Coordinates of C-alpha atoms in Angstrom, one line a residue:
Chain E
X1 CA 13.5 32.4 15.7
X2 CA 10.5 31.3 13.6
X3 CA 11.9 28.3 11.8
X4 CA 14.9 26.2 12.7
X5 CA 16.1 23.3 10.6
X6 CA 18.8 21.1 12.1
X7 CA 20.8 18.4 10.3
X8 CA 18.1 17.3 7.9
X9 CA 18.8 14.0 6.0
X10 CA 16.7 12.3 3.4
X11 CA 17.6 9.4 1.2
X12 CA 15.7 8.0 -1.8
X13 CA 16.9 4.5 -2.2
X14 CA 20.7 4.6 -2.8
X15 CA 20.8 8.4 -3.3
X16 CA 21.1 10.7 -0.4
X17 CA 19.3 13.8 -1.4
X18 CA 19.8 15.8 1.8
X19 CA 23.0 15.3 3.6
X20 CA 22.6 17.3 6.8
X21 CA 21.0 20.6 6.1
X22 CA 20.8 23.3 8.9
X23 CA 19.6 26.9 8.8
X24 CA 17.1 29.1 10.4
X25 CA 14.6 31.8 9.5
X26 CA 13.6 34.9 11.6
X27 CA 10.1 36.3 11.6
X28 CA 9.6 38.5 8.6
X29 CA 12.6 37.3 6.8
X30 CA 12.8 36.2 3.2
X31 CA 15.3 33.5 2.3
X32 CA 15.9 32.3 -1.2
X33 CA 17.4 28.9 -1.9
X34 CA 19.2 28.6 -5.2
X35 CA 21.2 25.8 -6.7
X36 CA 21.4 23.3 -9.6
X37 CA 18.4 21.0 -10.3
X38 CA 18.4 17.8 -8.3
X39 CA 20.3 19.1 -5.3
X40 CA 17.5 18.6 -2.9
X41 CA 16.0 22.1 -2.7
X42 CA 12.4 20.9 -3.2
X43 CA 12.9 17.9 -1.0
X44 CA 14.1 20.3 1.7
X45 CA 10.9 22.3 1.5
X46 CA 8.7 19.2 1.6
X47 CA 10.6 17.9 4.6
X48 CA 9.9 21.1 6.5
X49 CA 6.1 20.5 6.5
X50 CA 6.6 16.7 6.3
X51 CA 4.9 16.2 2.9
X52 CA 8.1 14.1 2.7
X53 CA 9.2 12.5 5.9
X54 CA 12.9 13.3 6.6
X55 CA 15.0 10.3 7.7
X56 CA 16.9 12.2 10.3
X57 CA 17.2 15.7 11.7
X58 CA 14.8 18.1 13.4
X59 CA 12.6 21.1 12.4
X60 CA 11.1 23.6 14.8
X61 CA 8.4 26.1 14.1
X62 CA 8.9 28.6 16.9
X63 CA 9.1 26.3 20.0
X64 CA 7.2 23.3 18.5
X65 CA 9.2 20.5 17.1
X66 CA 7.5 19.6 13.8
X67 CA 9.5 16.4 13.4
X68 CA 8.4 15.0 16.7
X69 CA 6.2 11.9 16.2
X70 CA 3.8 13.3 18.9
X71 CA 3.0 16.5 17.0
X72 CA -0.4 16.8 15.2
X73 CA 1.1 17.5 11.7
X74 CA -2.2 18.7 10.2
X75 CA -2.3 21.5 12.8
X76 CA 1.3 22.4 11.9
X77 CA 0.7 22.4 8.2
X78 CA -2.2 24.8 8.6
X79 CA 0.3 27.3 9.9
X80 CA 2.8 26.8 7.0
X81 CA 1.7 27.9 3.5
X82 CA 3.0 25.9 0.6
X83 CA 3.0 27.1 -3.0
X84 CA 3.7 24.4 -5.5
X85 CA 5.6 24.6 -8.8
X86 CA 2.5 23.4 -10.7
X87 CA 0.0 25.3 -8.6
X88 CA -2.1 22.3 -7.6
X89 CA -5.3 24.2 -7.5
X90 CA -8.2 21.9 -6.8
X91 CA -9.5 21.4 -10.3
X92 CA -13.2 20.9 -9.4
X93 CA -13.4 24.1 -7.3
X94 CA -13.7 27.7 -8.3
X95 CA -10.9 30.1 -7.3
X96 CA -13.1 31.2 -4.3
X97 CA -13.8 27.7 -3.2
X98 CA -10.1 26.8 -3.5
X99 CA -9.3 29.6 -1.1
X100 CA -12.3 28.9 1.2
X101 CA -11.7 25.1 1.6
X102 CA -9.0 25.3 4.2
X103 CA -10.8 28.1 6.0
X104 CA -14.0 26.1 6.4
X105 CA -12.6 22.6 6.8
X106 CA -9.5 23.3 8.8
X107 CA -10.1 26.6 10.6
X108 CA -13.8 25.9 11.1
X109 CA -14.9 29.3 9.8
X110 CA -18.5 29.8 8.8
X111 CA -19.2 30.1 5.1
X112 CA -19.8 33.8 5.4
X113 CA -16.6 34.5 7.3
X114 CA -14.6 32.3 4.9
X115 CA -16.1 34.0 1.9
X116 CA -15.1 37.5 3.2
X117 CA -11.6 36.3 4.1
X118 CA -11.1 34.6 0.8
X119 CA -12.3 37.5 -1.2
X120 CA -9.9 39.7 0.7
X121 CA -7.0 37.5 -0.3
X122 CA -8.2 37.2 -3.9
X123 CA -8.3 41.0 -4.1
X124 CA -4.8 41.1 -2.6
X125 CA -3.4 39.0 -5.5
X126 CA -5.6 41.1 -8.0
X127 CA -8.1 38.3 -8.8
X128 CA -11.3 39.3 -7.1
X129 CA -13.0 39.4 -10.5
X130 CA -12.0 35.8 -11.1
X131 CA -13.5 34.4 -7.9
X132 CA -16.0 32.2 -9.7
X133 CA -13.6 31.0 -12.4
X134 CA -12.4 27.4 -12.4
X135 CA -8.7 26.7 -12.5
X136 CA -8.8 25.4 -16.1
X137 CA -10.3 28.8 -17.1
X138 CA -7.4 30.7 -15.7
X139 CA -3.9 31.4 -17.1
X140 CA -0.9 29.8 -15.3
X141 CA 0.0 33.1 -13.7
X142 CA -3.5 33.6 -12.4
X143 CA -3.6 30.0 -11.1
X144 CA -0.4 30.6 -9.2
X145 CA -1.7 33.8 -7.7
X146 CA -4.9 32.0 -6.6
X147 CA -2.7 29.4 -5.0
X148 CA -0.8 32.1 -3.2
X149 CA -4.1 33.6 -2.0
X150 CA -5.1 30.1 -0.8
X151 CA -2.0 29.9 1.3
X152 CA -2.3 33.5 2.6
X153 CA -5.9 33.1 3.7
X154 CA -4.8 30.6 6.3
X155 CA -2.8 33.3 8.1
X156 CA 0.4 31.2 7.9
X157 CA 3.4 31.9 10.0
X158 CA 5.5 31.3 6.9
X159 CA 5.1 30.3 3.3
X160 CA 7.2 27.9 1.4
X161 CA 7.5 28.5 -2.3
X162 CA 8.7 25.6 -4.4
X163 CA 9.9 27.0 -7.7
X164 CA 6.6 29.0 -8.1
X165 CA 7.4 30.4 -11.5
X166 CA 9.1 27.4 -13.2
X167 CA 6.0 26.1 -14.8
X168 CA 4.9 29.5 -16.2
X169 CA 5.3 31.0 -19.6
X170 CA 7.9 33.8 -19.5
X171 CA 5.4 36.6 -19.9
X172 CA 3.4 35.3 -16.9
X173 CA 6.3 35.2 -14.4
X174 CA 6.3 38.9 -13.6
X175 CA 2.8 39.0 -12.2
X176 CA 3.6 36.2 -9.8
X177 CA 6.9 37.6 -8.7
X178 CA 5.3 41.0 -8.1
X179 CA 2.8 39.4 -5.8
X180 CA 5.6 37.7 -3.9
X181 CA 7.6 40.9 -3.7
X182 CA 4.7 42.7 -2.1
X183 CA 4.3 39.8 0.3
X184 CA 7.9 40.0 1.4
X185 CA 7.7 43.8 1.8
X186 CA 4.5 43.3 3.9
X187 CA 6.6 41.3 6.4
X188 CA 5.5 37.8 5.5
X189 CA 8.1 35.2 6.4
X190 CA 9.1 33.3 3.2
X191 CA 11.4 30.5 2.1
X192 CA 11.6 30.5 -1.7
X193 CA 13.3 28.0 -4.0
X194 CA 13.7 29.7 -7.4
X195 CA 15.8 30.2 -10.4
X196 CA 14.8 33.8 -10.7
X197 CA 18.0 35.5 -9.8
X198 CA 16.5 39.0 -10.2
X199 CA 14.0 38.2 -7.5
X200 CA 16.7 36.6 -5.3
X201 CA 18.9 39.6 -5.6
X202 CA 16.3 42.3 -4.9
X203 CA 13.9 40.6 -2.5
X204 CA 15.9 38.1 -0.4
X205 CA 17.3 39.0 2.9
X206 CA 19.6 36.1 2.5
X207 CA 20.6 33.6 -0.2
X208 CA 21.2 29.9 0.5
X209 CA 23.2 28.2 -2.2
X210 CA 22.7 24.4 -2.2
X211 CA 24.4 21.7 -4.1
X212 CA 24.3 17.9 -3.9
X213 CA 22.3 17.9 -0.7
X214 CA 24.3 20.4 1.3
X215 CA 24.4 24.1 1.9
X216 CA 27.6 25.3 0.2
X217 CA 27.3 29.0 1.1
X218 CA 24.8 31.4 2.6
X219 CA 24.8 35.2 3.0
X220 CA 23.2 38.4 2.0
X221 CA 22.5 38.7 -1.8
X222 CA 25.2 41.4 -2.4
X223 CA 27.9 39.1 -1.0
X224 CA 26.6 36.0 -2.8
X225 CA 26.2 37.7 -6.2
X226 CA 29.2 40.0 -6.1
X227 CA 31.8 38.2 -4.2
X228 CA 30.9 34.6 -3.5
X229 CA 33.4 32.9 -1.2
X230 CA 33.0 29.4 -2.7
X231 CA 34.2 28.7 -6.2
X232 CA 31.1 26.4 -6.7
X233 CA 28.8 29.3 -6.0
X234 CA 30.6 31.5 -8.5
X235 CA 30.5 28.8 -11.1
X236 CA 26.8 28.2 -10.6
X237 CA 26.0 31.9 -10.9
X238 CA 28.0 32.3 -14.0
X239 CA 26.2 29.3 -15.7
X240 CA 22.8 30.5 -14.7
X241 CA 23.4 34.0 -15.9
X242 CA 24.5 32.6 -19.3
X243 CA 21.3 30.5 -19.4
X244 CA 18.7 33.1 -18.2
X245 CA 20.5 36.4 -18.9
X246 CA 21.5 38.8 -16.3
X247 CA 19.6 39.5 -13.1
X248 CA 16.9 42.0 -13.7
Chain N
X1 CA -44.1 -18.0 -40.1
X2 CA -46.8 -15.8 -38.6
X3 CA -45.9 -13.6 -35.7
X4 CA -48.1 -13.5 -32.6
X5 CA -48.2 -11.0 -29.9
X6 CA -50.6 -10.6 -27.0
X7 CA -51.2 -7.6 -24.9
X8 CA -51.9 -9.9 -22.1
X9 CA -48.2 -10.5 -21.7
X10 CA -47.5 -6.9 -20.8
X11 CA -48.6 -6.8 -17.2
X12 CA -46.3 -9.7 -16.3
X13 CA -43.5 -8.3 -18.3
X14 CA -43.9 -4.9 -16.7
X15 CA -43.8 -6.6 -13.3
X16 CA -40.6 -8.3 -14.4
X17 CA -39.1 -5.0 -15.6
X18 CA -39.9 -3.4 -12.3
X19 CA -38.1 -6.2 -10.5
X20 CA -35.2 -6.0 -12.8
X21 CA -34.9 -2.3 -12.0
X22 CA -35.1 -3.0 -8.3
X23 CA -32.4 -5.7 -8.5
X24 CA -30.1 -3.6 -10.6
X25 CA -30.7 -0.4 -8.7
X26 CA -30.3 -1.9 -5.3
X27 CA -27.2 -4.0 -6.0
X28 CA -25.6 -1.1 -8.0
X29 CA -26.1 1.3 -5.1
X30 CA -25.0 -1.1 -2.4
X31 CA -22.2 -2.2 -4.6
X32 CA -21.1 1.4 -5.1
X33 CA -20.8 1.9 -1.3
X34 CA -18.9 -1.3 -0.8
X35 CA -16.8 -0.8 -3.9
X36 CA -15.8 2.7 -2.8
X37 CA -14.7 1.4 0.6
X38 CA -12.7 -1.4 -1.1
X39 CA -11.1 1.0 -3.5
X40 CA -10.1 3.4 -0.7
X41 CA -8.6 0.5 1.4
X42 CA -6.7 -0.8 -1.6
X43 CA -5.2 2.6 -2.3
X44 CA -4.6 4.0 1.1
X45 CA -4.4 0.8 3.2
X46 CA -0.9 1.1 4.5
X47 CA 0.7 0.9 7.9
X48 CA -1.9 -0.1 10.5
X49 CA -4.5 -0.5 7.7
X50 CA -2.4 -3.0 5.8
X51 CA -4.5 -6.0 6.9
X52 CA -7.6 -4.2 5.6
X53 CA -5.7 -3.7 2.3
X54 CA -5.1 -7.5 2.1
X55 CA -8.7 -8.3 2.9
X56 CA -10.0 -5.8 0.3
X57 CA -7.6 -7.1 -2.4
X58 CA -8.5 -10.7 -1.6
X59 CA -12.1 -9.9 -1.9
X60 CA -11.7 -8.2 -5.3
X61 CA -9.7 -11.1 -6.7
X62 CA -12.2 -13.7 -5.4
X63 CA -15.3 -12.0 -6.8
X64 CA -13.7 -11.0 -10.1
X65 CA -12.1 -14.4 -10.4
X66 CA -15.3 -16.5 -10.2
X67 CA -18.4 -16.5 -12.3
X68 CA -21.4 -14.6 -11.1
X69 CA -23.5 -17.7 -11.6
X70 CA -21.2 -19.7 -9.2
X71 CA -21.5 -16.9 -6.6
X72 CA -25.3 -17.0 -6.9
X73 CA -25.6 -20.7 -6.6
X74 CA -23.2 -20.8 -3.7
X75 CA -25.2 -18.2 -1.8
X76 CA -28.6 -19.7 -2.6
X77 CA -27.9 -23.5 -2.6
X78 CA -24.6 -24.0 -0.7
X79 CA -25.0 -21.6 2.3
X80 CA -28.2 -23.4 3.5
X81 CA -26.2 -26.5 4.2
X82 CA -24.3 -24.5 6.8
X83 CA -27.5 -23.0 8.1
X84 CA -27.6 -19.7 6.3
X85 CA -30.8 -19.3 4.3
X86 CA -32.0 -16.4 2.1
X87 CA -35.1 -15.8 0.1
X88 CA -34.5 -15.9 -3.6
X89 CA -34.8 -12.1 -3.9
X90 CA -32.3 -11.5 -1.1
X91 CA -29.9 -14.1 -2.4
X92 CA -30.2 -12.4 -5.8
X93 CA -29.5 -9.0 -4.4
X94 CA -26.6 -10.4 -2.3
X95 CA -24.9 -12.1 -5.2
X96 CA -25.3 -9.2 -7.6
X97 CA -24.1 -6.7 -4.9
X98 CA -21.0 -8.7 -3.9
X99 CA -20.1 -9.3 -7.5
X100 CA -20.5 -5.7 -8.8
X101 CA -18.8 -4.3 -5.7
X102 CA -15.6 -6.1 -6.8
X103 CA -15.8 -4.6 -10.3
X104 CA -16.8 -1.1 -9.1
X105 CA -13.9 -1.2 -6.6
X106 CA -11.6 -1.5 -9.6
X107 CA -13.3 1.4 -11.4
X108 CA -13.2 3.6 -8.4
X109 CA -9.5 2.6 -7.8
X110 CA -8.7 3.6 -11.4
X111 CA -10.5 6.9 -11.1
X112 CA -9.0 7.8 -7.7
X113 CA -5.5 7.0 -9.0
X114 CA -6.0 9.2 -12.0
X115 CA -6.6 12.2 -9.9
X116 CA -3.2 13.8 -9.9
X117 CA -1.0 13.3 -6.8
X118 CA -0.5 17.0 -6.4
X119 CA -4.2 17.4 -5.5
X120 CA -3.7 15.3 -2.3
X121 CA -0.5 17.1 -1.6
X122 CA -2.1 20.5 -1.8
X123 CA -4.9 19.4 0.5
X124 CA -2.5 18.0 3.1
X125 CA -0.4 21.1 2.9
X126 CA -3.4 23.2 3.8
X127 CA -3.8 21.2 7.0
X128 CA -6.6 18.9 5.9
X129 CA -6.4 15.4 7.3
X130 CA -6.0 12.5 4.9
X131 CA -9.6 11.5 5.2
X132 CA -10.8 15.1 4.6
X133 CA -8.5 15.3 1.6
X134 CA -10.1 12.2 0.2
X135 CA -13.6 13.4 0.9
X136 CA -13.3 17.0 -0.2
X137 CA -10.6 16.9 -2.9
X138 CA -9.9 13.5 -4.3
X139 CA -13.4 11.9 -4.4
X140 CA -15.3 14.8 -6.0
X141 CA -12.9 14.5 -8.9
X142 CA -12.7 10.7 -9.0
X143 CA -16.5 10.3 -9.0
X144 CA -16.7 12.5 -12.1
X145 CA -14.0 10.4 -13.8
X146 CA -15.7 7.1 -12.8
X147 CA -19.0 7.9 -14.6
X148 CA -18.1 6.4 -18.0
X149 CA -16.8 3.0 -16.6
X150 CA -19.6 3.0 -14.1
X151 CA -22.1 3.4 -16.9
X152 CA -20.7 0.3 -18.4
X153 CA -21.0 -1.6 -15.2
X154 CA -24.7 -0.5 -14.8
X155 CA -25.5 -1.6 -18.3
X156 CA -23.8 -4.9 -17.7
X157 CA -25.7 -5.3 -14.5
X158 CA -29.1 -4.6 -16.0
X159 CA -28.4 -7.6 -18.3
X160 CA -26.4 -9.6 -15.7
X161 CA -29.3 -9.5 -13.2
X162 CA -31.1 -11.9 -15.5
X163 CA -29.2 -14.8 -14.0
X164 CA -31.3 -14.6 -10.8
X165 CA -34.3 -16.2 -12.8
X166 CA -32.3 -19.4 -12.2
X167 CA -33.2 -19.3 -8.5
X168 CA -36.8 -18.4 -9.2
X169 CA -36.8 -14.6 -9.0
X170 CA -39.4 -13.5 -11.6
X171 CA -37.6 -10.5 -13.0
X172 CA -37.9 -9.6 -16.7
X173 CA -36.1 -12.8 -17.9
X174 CA -38.0 -15.0 -15.5
X175 CA -41.4 -13.6 -16.6
X176 CA -40.4 -14.1 -20.2
X177 CA -39.4 -17.7 -19.6
X178 CA -42.8 -18.4 -18.0
X179 CA -44.8 -16.8 -20.7
X180 CA -42.7 -18.6 -23.3
X181 CA -43.3 -21.9 -21.6
X182 CA -47.0 -21.3 -21.4
X183 CA -47.6 -20.0 -24.9
X184 CA -44.8 -21.7 -26.9
X185 CA -44.2 -18.3 -28.5
X186 CA -40.5 -18.3 -27.8
X187 CA -39.5 -16.2 -30.7
X188 CA -41.9 -13.4 -30.1
X189 CA -41.6 -13.3 -26.3
X190 CA -37.8 -13.1 -26.4
X191 CA -37.9 -10.5 -29.1
X192 CA -40.2 -8.4 -27.0
X193 CA -38.0 -8.9 -23.9
X194 CA -35.0 -8.0 -25.9
X195 CA -36.7 -4.7 -26.9
X196 CA -37.5 -4.1 -23.2
X197 CA -33.9 -4.5 -22.2
X198 CA -32.8 -2.3 -25.2
X199 CA -35.2 0.5 -24.3
X200 CA -34.2 0.4 -20.6
X201 CA -30.5 0.5 -21.3
X202 CA -31.0 3.3 -23.9
X203 CA -32.8 5.3 -21.3
X204 CA -30.2 4.7 -18.6
X205 CA -27.5 5.7 -21.0
X206 CA -29.2 9.0 -21.8
X207 CA -29.5 9.7 -18.1
X208 CA -25.9 9.0 -17.3
X209 CA -24.7 11.1 -20.3
X210 CA -26.8 13.9 -18.8
X211 CA -25.2 13.5 -15.4
X212 CA -21.8 13.5 -17.0
X213 CA -22.5 16.7 -18.8
X214 CA -24.0 18.3 -15.7
X215 CA -21.0 17.5 -13.5
X216 CA -18.4 18.5 -16.1
X217 CA -15.8 20.9 -14.7
X218 CA -15.8 24.2 -16.6
X219 CA -12.7 24.7 -18.7
X220 CA -11.7 21.0 -18.9
X221 CA -12.2 18.9 -22.0
X222 CA -13.4 15.7 -20.3
X223 CA -14.6 15.6 -16.7
X224 CA -11.7 16.2 -14.4
X225 CA -8.8 15.3 -16.6
X226 CA -6.2 17.9 -17.4

């Protein structure tokens, strides 16, 4: 098992955002978390690499307990890619330097090594020709692809995607989803929070439906989309289909 | 009224100008280092660093809350009564540095805090330590943002450094005062000195504008701000 999450709890003031979430992820698996806004999906991802500290519960990456206070969290984070909703590319660095920064500062690569590795990943997301562009000179879709390259370059054991297409103009969503689909096919382990039901249906090995801080239902996409066991799941899928149109 | 100007004033005024530049340059540079440390402690001083946060905040409040002149007089006239003595130049540098550090700390704090939180998050998510994230991600952006308010502080300090003539440091203002006392040409001397200050500040403003342009991030309207 690559990732195991056990009974995760997180409270912001009076509101309990995560009320005991448990699931696991095998190597090479892609799981997609769906559910209404404000149900703790993003908080869950951020608790996994402890960008947000969970109040209770445990997380393991392979046999290392991430949530242990003794763990060197920087070392762990270097093994877990994170793709943000609003990209968060470093604004003062070119695309190439964005991808190189972690390689040089965290992995201790030489500049030459890092450049080669970074160019490889930029090519993989189709942006080798934009290596010297600054984030503000790129479209949203291009920025998100650079941020995926930045995560990939670190050779992570898994990548967490936090609504990677939600901040994009509709015509730019496709290029990012295509990159993610290729990644999933290449055997990358991925945990994806998204509202893109088409992506969820065709790429995910398993769907997790979350609501109000708990996992309501999980299962293979065919089951979740065609014959959900829980009425809440069916209700959510009906509403989101009304909103975004059918799954592509 | 007939105006009188003598070229013989110029060597002394040039000396004074040089000293003004030294005072301003040194105290701005030292103040920047101290100010940056204060700002970082005020922003990131949590947990075990909390006492450092309190100390830094207390410092900023103390030095922004009292006149520069009082600080100068305390350092030069009051400290000797407890056995701490400085030359006028050192006392001047010290007062100016301690004073500007408090102001610069606030400019740095503002700039660091206007770097979007996601930048730090992304750096941490890559595996950078907090210190590395500050050094390689937050500061490069914050230092660009701080240029305009920092320019203001520099201009203020060029003029503010004049107070040290009160403890006998012969910078531009001190030299002017001497020449005026000797020649009774108050009007002309101070006009000339005003022009010196004006020219110096004009020059510094141009230099900082150039720096701002040079460090601008391509694609962004103003330096670093989205």
